[in-house]
Backbone as JSON Lines, residues from 0, in Angstrom:
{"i":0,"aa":"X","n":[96.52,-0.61,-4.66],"ca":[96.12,-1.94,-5.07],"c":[97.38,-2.73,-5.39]}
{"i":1,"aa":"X","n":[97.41,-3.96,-4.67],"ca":[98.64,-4.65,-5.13],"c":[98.25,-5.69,-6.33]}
{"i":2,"aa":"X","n":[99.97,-6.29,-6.19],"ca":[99.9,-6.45,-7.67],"c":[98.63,-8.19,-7.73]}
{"i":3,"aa":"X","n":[98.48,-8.79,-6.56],"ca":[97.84,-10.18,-5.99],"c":[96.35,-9.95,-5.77]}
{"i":4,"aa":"X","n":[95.97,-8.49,-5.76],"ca":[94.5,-7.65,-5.71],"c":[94.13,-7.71,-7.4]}
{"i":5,"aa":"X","n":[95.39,-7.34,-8.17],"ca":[94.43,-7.12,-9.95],"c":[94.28,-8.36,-10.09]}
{"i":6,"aa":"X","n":[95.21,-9.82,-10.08],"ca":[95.14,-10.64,-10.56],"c":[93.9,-11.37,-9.91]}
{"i":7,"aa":"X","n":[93.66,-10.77,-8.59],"ca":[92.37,-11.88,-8.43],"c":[90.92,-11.17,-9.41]}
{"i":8,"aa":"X","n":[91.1,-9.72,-9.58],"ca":[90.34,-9.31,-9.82],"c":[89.92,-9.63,-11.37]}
{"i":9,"aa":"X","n":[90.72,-10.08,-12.32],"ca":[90.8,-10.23,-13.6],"c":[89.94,-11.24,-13.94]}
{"i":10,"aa":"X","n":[89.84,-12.3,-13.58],"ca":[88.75,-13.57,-13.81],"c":[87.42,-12.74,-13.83]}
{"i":11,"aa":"X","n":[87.5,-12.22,-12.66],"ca":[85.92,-12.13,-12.6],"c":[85.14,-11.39,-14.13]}
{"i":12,"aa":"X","n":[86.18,-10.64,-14.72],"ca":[85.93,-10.07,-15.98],"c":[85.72,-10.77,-17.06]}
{"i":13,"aa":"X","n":[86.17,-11.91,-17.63],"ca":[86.49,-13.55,-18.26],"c":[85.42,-13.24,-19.19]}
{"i":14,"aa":"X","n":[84.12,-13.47,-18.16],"ca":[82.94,-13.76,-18.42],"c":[82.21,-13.01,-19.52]}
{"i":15,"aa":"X","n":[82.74,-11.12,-19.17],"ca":[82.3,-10.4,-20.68],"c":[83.07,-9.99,-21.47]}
{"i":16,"aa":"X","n":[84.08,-10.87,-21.67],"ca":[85.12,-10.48,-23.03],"c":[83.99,-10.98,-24.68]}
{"i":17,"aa":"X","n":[83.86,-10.34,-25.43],"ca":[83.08,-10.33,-26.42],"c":[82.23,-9.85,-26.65]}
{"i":18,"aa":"X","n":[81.31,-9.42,-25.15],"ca":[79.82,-8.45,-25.28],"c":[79.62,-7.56,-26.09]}
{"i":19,"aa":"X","n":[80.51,-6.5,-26.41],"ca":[80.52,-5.01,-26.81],"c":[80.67,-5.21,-28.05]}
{"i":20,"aa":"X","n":[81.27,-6.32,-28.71],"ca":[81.53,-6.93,-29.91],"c":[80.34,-7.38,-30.68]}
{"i":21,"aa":"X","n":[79.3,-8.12,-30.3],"ca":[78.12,-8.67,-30.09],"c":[76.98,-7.73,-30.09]}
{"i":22,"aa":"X","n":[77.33,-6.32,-29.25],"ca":[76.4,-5.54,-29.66],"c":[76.93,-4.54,-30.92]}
{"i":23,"aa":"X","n":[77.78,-4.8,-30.99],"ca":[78.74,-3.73,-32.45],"c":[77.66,-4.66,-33.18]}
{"i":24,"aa":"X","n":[77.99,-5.7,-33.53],"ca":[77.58,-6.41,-34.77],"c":[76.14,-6.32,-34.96]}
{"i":25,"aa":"X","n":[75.26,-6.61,-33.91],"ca":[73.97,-6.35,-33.9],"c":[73.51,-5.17,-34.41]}
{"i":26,"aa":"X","n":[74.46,-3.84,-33.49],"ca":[73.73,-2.66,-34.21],"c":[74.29,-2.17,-35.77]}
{"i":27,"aa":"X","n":[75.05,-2.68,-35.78],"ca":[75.94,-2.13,-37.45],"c":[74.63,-3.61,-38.39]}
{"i":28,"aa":"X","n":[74.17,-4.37,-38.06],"ca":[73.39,-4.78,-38.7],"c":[71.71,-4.65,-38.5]}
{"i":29,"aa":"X","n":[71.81,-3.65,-37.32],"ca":[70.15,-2.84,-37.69],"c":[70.29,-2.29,-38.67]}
{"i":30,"aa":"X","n":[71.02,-1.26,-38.47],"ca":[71.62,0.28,-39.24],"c":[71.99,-0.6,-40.9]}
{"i":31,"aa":"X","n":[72.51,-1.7,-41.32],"ca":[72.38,-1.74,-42.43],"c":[70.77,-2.36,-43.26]}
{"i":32,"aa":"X","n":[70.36,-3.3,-42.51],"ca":[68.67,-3.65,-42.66],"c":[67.67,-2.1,-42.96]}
{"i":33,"aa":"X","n":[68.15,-1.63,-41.81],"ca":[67.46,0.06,-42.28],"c":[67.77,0.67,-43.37]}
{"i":34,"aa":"X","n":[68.73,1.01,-43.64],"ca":[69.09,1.11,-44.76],"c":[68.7,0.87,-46.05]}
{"i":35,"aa":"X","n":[69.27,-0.65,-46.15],"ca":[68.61,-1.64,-47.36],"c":[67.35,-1.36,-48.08]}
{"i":36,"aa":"X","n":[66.2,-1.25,-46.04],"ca":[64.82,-0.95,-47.1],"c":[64.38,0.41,-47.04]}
{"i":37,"aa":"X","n":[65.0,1.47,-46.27],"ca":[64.78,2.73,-46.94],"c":[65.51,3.16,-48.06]}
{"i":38,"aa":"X","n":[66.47,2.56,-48.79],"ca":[66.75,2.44,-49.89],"c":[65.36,1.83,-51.26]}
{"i":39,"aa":"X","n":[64.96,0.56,-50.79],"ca":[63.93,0.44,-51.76],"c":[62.69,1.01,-51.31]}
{"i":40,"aa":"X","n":[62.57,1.19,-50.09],"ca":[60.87,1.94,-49.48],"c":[60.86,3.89,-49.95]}
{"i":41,"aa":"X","n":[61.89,4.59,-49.94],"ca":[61.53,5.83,-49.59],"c":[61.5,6.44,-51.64]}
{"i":42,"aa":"X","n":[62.51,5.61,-52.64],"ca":[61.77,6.22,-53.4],"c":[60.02,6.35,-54.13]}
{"i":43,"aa":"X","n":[59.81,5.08,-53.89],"ca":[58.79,4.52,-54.21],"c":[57.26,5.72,-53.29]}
{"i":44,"aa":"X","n":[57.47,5.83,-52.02],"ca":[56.39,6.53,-51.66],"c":[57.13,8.08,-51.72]}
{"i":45,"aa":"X","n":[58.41,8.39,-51.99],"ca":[58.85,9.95,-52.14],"c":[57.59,9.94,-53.92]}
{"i":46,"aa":"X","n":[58.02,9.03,-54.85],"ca":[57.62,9.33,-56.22],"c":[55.63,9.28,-55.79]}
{"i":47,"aa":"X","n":[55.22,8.45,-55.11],"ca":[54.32,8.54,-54.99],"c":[53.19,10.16,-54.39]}
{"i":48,"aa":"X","n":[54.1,10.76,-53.54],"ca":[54.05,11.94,-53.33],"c":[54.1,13.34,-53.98]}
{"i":49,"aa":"X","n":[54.73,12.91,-54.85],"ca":[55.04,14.56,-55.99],"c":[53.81,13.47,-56.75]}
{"i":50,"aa":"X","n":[53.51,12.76,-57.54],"ca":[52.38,12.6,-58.11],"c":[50.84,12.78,-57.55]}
{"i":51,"aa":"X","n":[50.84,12.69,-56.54],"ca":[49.33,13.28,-55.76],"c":[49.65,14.96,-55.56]}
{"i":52,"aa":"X","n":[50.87,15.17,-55.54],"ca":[50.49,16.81,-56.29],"c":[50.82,16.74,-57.8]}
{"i":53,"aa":"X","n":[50.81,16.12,-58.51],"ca":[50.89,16.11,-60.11],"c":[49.32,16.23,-60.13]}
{"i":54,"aa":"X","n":[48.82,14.78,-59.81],"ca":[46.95,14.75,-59.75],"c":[46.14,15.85,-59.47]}
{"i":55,"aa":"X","n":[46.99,16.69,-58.59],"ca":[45.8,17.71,-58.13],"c":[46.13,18.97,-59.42]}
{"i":56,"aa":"X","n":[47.54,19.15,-59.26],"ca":[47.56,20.14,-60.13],"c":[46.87,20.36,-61.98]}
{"i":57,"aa":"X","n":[46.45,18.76,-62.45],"ca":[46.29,18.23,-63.38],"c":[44.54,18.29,-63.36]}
{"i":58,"aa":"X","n":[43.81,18.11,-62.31],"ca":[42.71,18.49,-62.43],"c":[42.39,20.13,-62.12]}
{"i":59,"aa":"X","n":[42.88,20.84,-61.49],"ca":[42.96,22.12,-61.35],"c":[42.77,22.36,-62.92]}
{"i":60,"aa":"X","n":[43.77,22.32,-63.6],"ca":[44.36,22.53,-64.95],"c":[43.0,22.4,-65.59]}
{"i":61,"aa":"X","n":[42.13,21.22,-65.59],"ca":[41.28,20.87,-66.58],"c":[40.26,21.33,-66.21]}
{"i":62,"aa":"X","n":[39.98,21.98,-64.87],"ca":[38.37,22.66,-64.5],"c":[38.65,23.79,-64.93]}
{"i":63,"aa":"X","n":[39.94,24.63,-64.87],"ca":[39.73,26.04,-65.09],"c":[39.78,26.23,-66.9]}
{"i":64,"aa":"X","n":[39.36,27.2,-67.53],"ca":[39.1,27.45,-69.08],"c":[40.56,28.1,-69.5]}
{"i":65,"aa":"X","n":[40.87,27.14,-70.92],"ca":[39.13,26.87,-71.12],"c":[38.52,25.33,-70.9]}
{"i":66,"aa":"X","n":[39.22,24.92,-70.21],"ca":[38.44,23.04,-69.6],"c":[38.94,22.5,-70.62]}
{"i":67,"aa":"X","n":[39.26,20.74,-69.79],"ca":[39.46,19.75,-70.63],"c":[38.9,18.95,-70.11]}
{"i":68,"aa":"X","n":[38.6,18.12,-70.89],"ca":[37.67,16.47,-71.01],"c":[38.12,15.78,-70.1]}
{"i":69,"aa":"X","n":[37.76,14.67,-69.37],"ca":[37.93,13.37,-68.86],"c":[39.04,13.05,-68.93]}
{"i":70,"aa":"X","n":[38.68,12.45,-70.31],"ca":[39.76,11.62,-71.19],"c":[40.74,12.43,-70.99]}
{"i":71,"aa":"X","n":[41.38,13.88,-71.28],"ca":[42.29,14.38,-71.12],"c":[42.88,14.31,-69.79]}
{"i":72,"aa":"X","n":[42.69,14.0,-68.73],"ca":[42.87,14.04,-67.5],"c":[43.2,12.66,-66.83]}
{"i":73,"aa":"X","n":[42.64,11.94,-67.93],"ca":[43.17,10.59,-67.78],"c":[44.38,9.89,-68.49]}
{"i":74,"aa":"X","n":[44.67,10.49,-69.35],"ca":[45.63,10.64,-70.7],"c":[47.04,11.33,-69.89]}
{"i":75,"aa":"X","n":[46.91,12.26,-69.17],"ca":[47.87,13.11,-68.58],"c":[48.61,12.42,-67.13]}
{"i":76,"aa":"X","n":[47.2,11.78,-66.76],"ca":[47.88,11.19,-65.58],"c":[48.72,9.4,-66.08]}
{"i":77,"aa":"X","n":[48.5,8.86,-66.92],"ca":[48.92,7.37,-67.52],"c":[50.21,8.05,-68.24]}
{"i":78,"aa":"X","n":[49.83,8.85,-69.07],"ca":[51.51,9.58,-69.8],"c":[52.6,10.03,-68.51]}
{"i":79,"aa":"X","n":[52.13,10.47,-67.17],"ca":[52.96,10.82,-66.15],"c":[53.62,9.34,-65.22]}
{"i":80,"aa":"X","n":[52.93,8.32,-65.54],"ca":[53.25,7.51,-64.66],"c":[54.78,6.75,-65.16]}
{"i":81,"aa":"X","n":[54.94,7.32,-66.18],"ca":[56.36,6.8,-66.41],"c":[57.73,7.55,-65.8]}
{"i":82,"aa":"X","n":[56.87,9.21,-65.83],"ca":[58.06,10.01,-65.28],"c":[58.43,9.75,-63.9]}
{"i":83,"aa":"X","n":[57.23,9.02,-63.06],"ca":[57.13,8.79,-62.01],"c":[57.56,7.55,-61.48]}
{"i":84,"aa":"X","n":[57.83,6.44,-62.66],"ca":[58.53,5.34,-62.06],"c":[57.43,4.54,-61.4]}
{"i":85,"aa":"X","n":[55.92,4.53,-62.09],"ca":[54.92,3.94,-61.54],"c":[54.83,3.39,-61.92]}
{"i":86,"aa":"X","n":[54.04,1.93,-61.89],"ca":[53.39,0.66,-62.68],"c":[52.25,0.92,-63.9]}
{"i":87,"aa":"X","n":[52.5,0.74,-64.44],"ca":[51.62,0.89,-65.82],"c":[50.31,0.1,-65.82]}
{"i":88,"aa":"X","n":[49.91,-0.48,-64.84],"ca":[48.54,-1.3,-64.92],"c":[48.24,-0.25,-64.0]}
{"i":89,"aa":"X","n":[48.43,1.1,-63.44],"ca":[47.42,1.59,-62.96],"c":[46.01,1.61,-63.24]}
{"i":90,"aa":"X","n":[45.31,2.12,-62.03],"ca":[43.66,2.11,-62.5],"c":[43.49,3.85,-62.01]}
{"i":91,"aa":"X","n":[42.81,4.51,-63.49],"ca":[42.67,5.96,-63.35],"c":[41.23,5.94,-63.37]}
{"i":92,"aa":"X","n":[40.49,6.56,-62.6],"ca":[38.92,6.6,-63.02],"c":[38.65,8.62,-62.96]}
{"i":93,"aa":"X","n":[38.27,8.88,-64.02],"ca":[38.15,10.55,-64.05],"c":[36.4,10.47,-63.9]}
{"i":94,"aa":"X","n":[36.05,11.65,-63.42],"ca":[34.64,11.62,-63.24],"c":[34.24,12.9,-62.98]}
{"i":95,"aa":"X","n":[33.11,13.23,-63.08],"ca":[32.74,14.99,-62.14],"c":[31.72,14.27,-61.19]}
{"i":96,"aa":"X","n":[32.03,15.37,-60.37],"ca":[31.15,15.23,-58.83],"c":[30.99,16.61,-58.65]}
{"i":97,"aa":"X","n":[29.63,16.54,-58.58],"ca":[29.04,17.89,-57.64],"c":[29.83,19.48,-58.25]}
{"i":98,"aa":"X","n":[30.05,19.52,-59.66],"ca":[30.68,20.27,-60.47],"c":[31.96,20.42,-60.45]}
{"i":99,"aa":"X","n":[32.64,19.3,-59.74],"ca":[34.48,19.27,-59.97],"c":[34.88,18.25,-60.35]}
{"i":100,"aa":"X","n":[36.04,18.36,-60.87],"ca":[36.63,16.9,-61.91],"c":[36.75,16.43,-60.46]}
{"i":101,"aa":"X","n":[36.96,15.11,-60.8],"ca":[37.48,14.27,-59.47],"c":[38.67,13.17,-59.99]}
{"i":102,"aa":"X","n":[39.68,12.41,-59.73],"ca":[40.39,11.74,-60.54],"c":[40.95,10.65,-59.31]}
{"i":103,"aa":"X","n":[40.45,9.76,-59.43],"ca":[41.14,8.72,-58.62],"c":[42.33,7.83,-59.38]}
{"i":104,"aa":"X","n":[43.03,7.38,-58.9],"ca":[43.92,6.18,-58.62],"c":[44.53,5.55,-57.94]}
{"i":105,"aa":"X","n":[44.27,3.92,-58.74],"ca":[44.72,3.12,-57.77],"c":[46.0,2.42,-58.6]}
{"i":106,"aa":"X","n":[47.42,1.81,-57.67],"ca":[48.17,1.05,-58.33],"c":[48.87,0.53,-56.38]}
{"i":107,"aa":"X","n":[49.26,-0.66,-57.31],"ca":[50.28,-1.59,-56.02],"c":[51.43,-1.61,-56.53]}
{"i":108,"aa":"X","n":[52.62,-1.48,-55.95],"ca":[53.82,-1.87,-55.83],"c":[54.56,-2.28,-55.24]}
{"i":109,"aa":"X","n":[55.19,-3.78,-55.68],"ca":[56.03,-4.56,-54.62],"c":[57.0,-4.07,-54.34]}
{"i":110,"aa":"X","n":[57.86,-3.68,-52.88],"ca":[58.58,-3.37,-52.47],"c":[59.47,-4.57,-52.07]}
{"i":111,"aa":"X","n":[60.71,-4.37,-52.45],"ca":[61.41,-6.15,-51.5],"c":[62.07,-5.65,-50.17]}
{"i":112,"aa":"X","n":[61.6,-5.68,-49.25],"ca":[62.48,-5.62,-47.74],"c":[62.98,-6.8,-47.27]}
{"i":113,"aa":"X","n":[63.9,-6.77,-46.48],"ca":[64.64,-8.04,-46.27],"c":[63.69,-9.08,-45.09]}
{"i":114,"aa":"X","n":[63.7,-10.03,-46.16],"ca":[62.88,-10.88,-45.48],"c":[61.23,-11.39,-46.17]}
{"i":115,"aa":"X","n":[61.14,-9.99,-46.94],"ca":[59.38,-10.12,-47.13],"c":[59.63,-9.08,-48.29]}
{"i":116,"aa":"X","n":[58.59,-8.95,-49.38],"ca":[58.11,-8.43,-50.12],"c":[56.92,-7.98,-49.68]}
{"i":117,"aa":"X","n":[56.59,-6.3,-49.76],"ca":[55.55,-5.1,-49.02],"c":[55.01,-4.92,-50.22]}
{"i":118,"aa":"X","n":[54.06,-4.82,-49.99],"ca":[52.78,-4.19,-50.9],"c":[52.56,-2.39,-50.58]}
{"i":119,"aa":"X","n":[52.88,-2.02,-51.49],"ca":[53.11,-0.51,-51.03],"c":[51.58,0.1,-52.32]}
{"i":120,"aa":"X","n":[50.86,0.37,-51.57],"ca":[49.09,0.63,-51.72],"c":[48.67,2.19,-52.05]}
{"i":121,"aa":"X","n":[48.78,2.61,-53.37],"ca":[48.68,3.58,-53.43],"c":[46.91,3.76,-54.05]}
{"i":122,"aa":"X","n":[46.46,4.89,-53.42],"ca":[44.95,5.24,-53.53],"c":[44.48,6.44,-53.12]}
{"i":123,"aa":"X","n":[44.72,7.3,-54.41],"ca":[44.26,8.65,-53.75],"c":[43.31,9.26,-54.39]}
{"i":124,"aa":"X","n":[42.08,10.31,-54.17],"ca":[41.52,11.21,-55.26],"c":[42.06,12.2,-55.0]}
{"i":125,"aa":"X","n":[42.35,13.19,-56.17],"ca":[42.21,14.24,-56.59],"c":[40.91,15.05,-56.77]}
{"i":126,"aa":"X","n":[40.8,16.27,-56.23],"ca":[39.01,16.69,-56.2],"c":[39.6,18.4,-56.85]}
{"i":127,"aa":"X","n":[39.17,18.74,-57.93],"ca":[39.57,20.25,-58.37],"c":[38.76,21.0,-57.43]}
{"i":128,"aa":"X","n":[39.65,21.81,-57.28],"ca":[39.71,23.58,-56.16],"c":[38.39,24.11,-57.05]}
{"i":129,"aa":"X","n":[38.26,24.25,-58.17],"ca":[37.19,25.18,-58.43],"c":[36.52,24.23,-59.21]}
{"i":130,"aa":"X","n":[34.98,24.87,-59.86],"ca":[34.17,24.78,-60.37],"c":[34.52,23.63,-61.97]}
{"i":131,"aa":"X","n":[34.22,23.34,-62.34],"ca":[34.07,23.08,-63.68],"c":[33.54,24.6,-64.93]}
{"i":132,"aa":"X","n":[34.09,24.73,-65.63],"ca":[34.24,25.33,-66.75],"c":[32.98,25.06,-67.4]}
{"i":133,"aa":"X","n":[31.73,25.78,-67.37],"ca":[31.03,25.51,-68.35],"c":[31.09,25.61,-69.56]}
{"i":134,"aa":"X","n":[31.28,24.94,-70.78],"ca":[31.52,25.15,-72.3],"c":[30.36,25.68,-72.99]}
C-alpha cells in the first residue's frame, strides 16, 4: 500500500471518530442507573424476604405448645419490623383458619429509582405447618 493509497483512505474514516466514545458513555451510564437502583431496590425486597421466613417461623412457634395467642403473634411480628427496616404503619391481621394460625401482612414502600419513585408491595400470609395447640 502506498503512501497516496492511506491518505485517500483516511477521510473515509472522518465520519466515525467519536462512536466508541458515545457508546462508552452510554454503557458506563446503564451500568451506573443499574446500580443506583439495585442499590435502593435489593435491600428493601432482600429485608422483605428473611421476614416472610421470620412470619412463618413465628407462627410455627405459636401453634406448637404450649401455644400462643393472636395477639402474641401480632406483637412479635410489629416488634420485628424494626429489625427489618420496615414501615411501621404495617397492617398485621392474625387469625385461625381451619385449625392453623394464619398471619397476614400488608405494608408499601417507596423505593426512589431514577426517574420515578416504585411502590414496592409487600403482601404475604403466613399459614402454620401444624395444628393449633389445643389448651
Amino acid at each position: 500500500m502506498t503512501v497516496a493509497q492511506r491518505e485517500h483512505r483516511a477521510p473515509s474514516k472522518r465520519g466515525e471518530r467519536g462512536g466508541s466514545r458515545l457508546n462508552f458513555i452510554i454503557i458506563v451510564l446503564v451500568i451506573v442507573l443499574g446500580g443506583y437502583s439495585a442499590y435502593h431496590y435489593v435491600p428493601i425486597a432482600y429485608n422483605a424476604y428473611l421476614f416472610k421466613d421470620y412470619m412463618q417461623e413465628t407462627v410455627n412457634k405459636a401453634a406448637y405448645p404450649p401455644g400462643q395467642t393472636n395477639e402474641w403473634v401480632a406483637s412479635q411480628l410489629r416488634s420485628a419490623a424494626k429489625d427489618y427496616n420496615l414501615p411501621a404503619n404495617m397492617q398485621v391481621n392474625v387469625q385461625n383458619e381451619e385449625g392453623r394460625i394464619a398471619a397476614h401482612v400488608q405494608w408499601t414502600q417507596e423505593v426512589q429509582l431514577p426517574g420515578f419513585a416504585y411502590d414496592y408491595k409487600f403482601d404475604h400470609t403466613a399459614r402454620s405447618s401444624g395444628f393449633i395447640n389445643p389448651k
